[in-house]
GROMACS .gro file of C-alpha atoms in nm:
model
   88
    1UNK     CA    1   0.630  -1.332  -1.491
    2UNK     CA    2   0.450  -1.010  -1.540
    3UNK     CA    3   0.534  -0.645  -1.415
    4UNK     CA    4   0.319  -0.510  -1.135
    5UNK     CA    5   0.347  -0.276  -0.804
    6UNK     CA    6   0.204  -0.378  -0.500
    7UNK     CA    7   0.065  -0.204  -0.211
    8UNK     CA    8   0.173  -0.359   0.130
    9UNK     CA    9   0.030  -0.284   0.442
   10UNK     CA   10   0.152  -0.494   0.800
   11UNK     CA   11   0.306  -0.414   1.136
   12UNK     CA   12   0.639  -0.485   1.099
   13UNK     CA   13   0.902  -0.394   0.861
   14UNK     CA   14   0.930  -0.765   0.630
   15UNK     CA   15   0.768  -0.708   0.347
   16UNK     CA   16   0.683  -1.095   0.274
   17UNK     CA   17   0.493  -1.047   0.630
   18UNK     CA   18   0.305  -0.796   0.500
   19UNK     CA   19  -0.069  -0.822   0.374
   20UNK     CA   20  -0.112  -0.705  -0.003
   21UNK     CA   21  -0.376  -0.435  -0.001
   22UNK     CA   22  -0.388  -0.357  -0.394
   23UNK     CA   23  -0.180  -0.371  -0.670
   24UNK     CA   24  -0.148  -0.199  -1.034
   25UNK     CA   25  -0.020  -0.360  -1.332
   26UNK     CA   26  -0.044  -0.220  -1.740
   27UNK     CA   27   0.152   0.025  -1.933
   28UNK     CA   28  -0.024   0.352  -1.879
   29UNK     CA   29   0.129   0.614  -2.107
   30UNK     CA   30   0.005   0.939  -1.879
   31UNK     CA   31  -0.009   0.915  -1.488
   32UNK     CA   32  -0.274   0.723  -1.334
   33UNK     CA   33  -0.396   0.817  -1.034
   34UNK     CA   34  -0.555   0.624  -0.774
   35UNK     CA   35  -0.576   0.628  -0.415
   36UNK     CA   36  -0.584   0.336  -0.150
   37UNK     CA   37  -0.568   0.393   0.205
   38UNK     CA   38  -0.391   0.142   0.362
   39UNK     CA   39  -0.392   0.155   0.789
   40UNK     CA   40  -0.136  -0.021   0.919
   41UNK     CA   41   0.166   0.070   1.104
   42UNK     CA   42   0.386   0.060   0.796
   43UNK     CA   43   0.336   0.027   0.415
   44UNK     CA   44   0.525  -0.084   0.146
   45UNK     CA   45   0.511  -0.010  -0.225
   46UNK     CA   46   0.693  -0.314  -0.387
   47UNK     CA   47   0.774  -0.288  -0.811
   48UNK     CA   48   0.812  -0.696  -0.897
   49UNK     CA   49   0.966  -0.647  -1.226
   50UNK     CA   50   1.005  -0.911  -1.562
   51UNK     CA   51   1.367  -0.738  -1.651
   52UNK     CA   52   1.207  -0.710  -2.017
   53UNK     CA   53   1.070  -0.347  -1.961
   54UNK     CA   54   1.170   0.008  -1.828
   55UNK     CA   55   0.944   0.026  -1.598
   56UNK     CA   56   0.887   0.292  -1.320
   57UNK     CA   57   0.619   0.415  -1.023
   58UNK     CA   58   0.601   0.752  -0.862
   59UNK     CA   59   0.402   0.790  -0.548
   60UNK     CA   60   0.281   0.999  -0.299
   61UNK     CA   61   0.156   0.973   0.043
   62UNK     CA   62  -0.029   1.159   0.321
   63UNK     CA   63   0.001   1.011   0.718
   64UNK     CA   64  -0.334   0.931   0.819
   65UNK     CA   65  -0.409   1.198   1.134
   66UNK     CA   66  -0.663   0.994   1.302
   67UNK     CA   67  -0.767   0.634   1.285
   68UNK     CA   68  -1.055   0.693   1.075
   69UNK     CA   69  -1.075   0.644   0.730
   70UNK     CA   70  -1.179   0.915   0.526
   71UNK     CA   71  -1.518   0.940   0.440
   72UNK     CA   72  -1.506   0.933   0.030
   73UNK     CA   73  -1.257   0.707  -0.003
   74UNK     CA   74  -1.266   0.356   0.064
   75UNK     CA   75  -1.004   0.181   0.257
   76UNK     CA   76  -0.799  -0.068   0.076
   77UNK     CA   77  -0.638  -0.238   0.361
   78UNK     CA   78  -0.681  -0.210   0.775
   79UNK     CA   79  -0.462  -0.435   0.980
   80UNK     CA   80  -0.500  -0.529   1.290
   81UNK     CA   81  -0.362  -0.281   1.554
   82UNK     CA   82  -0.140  -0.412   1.873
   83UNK     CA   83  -0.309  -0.228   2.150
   84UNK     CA   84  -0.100  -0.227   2.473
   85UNK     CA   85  -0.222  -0.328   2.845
   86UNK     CA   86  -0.288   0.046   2.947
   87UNK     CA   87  -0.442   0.143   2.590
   88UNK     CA   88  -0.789  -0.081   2.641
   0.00000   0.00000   0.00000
């Protein structure tokens, strides 16, 4: 089993429900950064860990203010979005 951290993207809140929009696996001795933009109505960031290392993830986030992706940055994940009667 190897050590990796997904990026989960999905409309509910069960993770094995949700899509898999990137992951990151490697030892990286200095921070690594790199963005995915993920547009669904809930994310997940998921460590699947071995046991045999110390491993850790820090993250940040920004809330997407529109529904458009930004310009420069490609978008890693889009899910499907549940539009109501009175919404079309």
């Amino acid at each position: 089993m190897s050590d990796f951290v997904e990026f989960r993207g999905g409309q509910g809140l069960d993770t094995q429900l949700m899509q898999v929009g990137d992951d990151v696996c490697g030892f990286r001795p200095f921070p690594h950064k790199k963005r995915f933009t993920v547009m669904c109505t809930n994310t997940a960031v998921r460590l699947v860990s071995s046991g045999q290392y110390d491993n850790q993830i820090e993250f940040g986030y920004e809330p997407m203010l529109d529904l458009e992706p930004p310009i420069n940055q490609p978008v890693s994940l889009v899910c499907p979005m549940n539009l109501q009667a009175g919404d079309q």
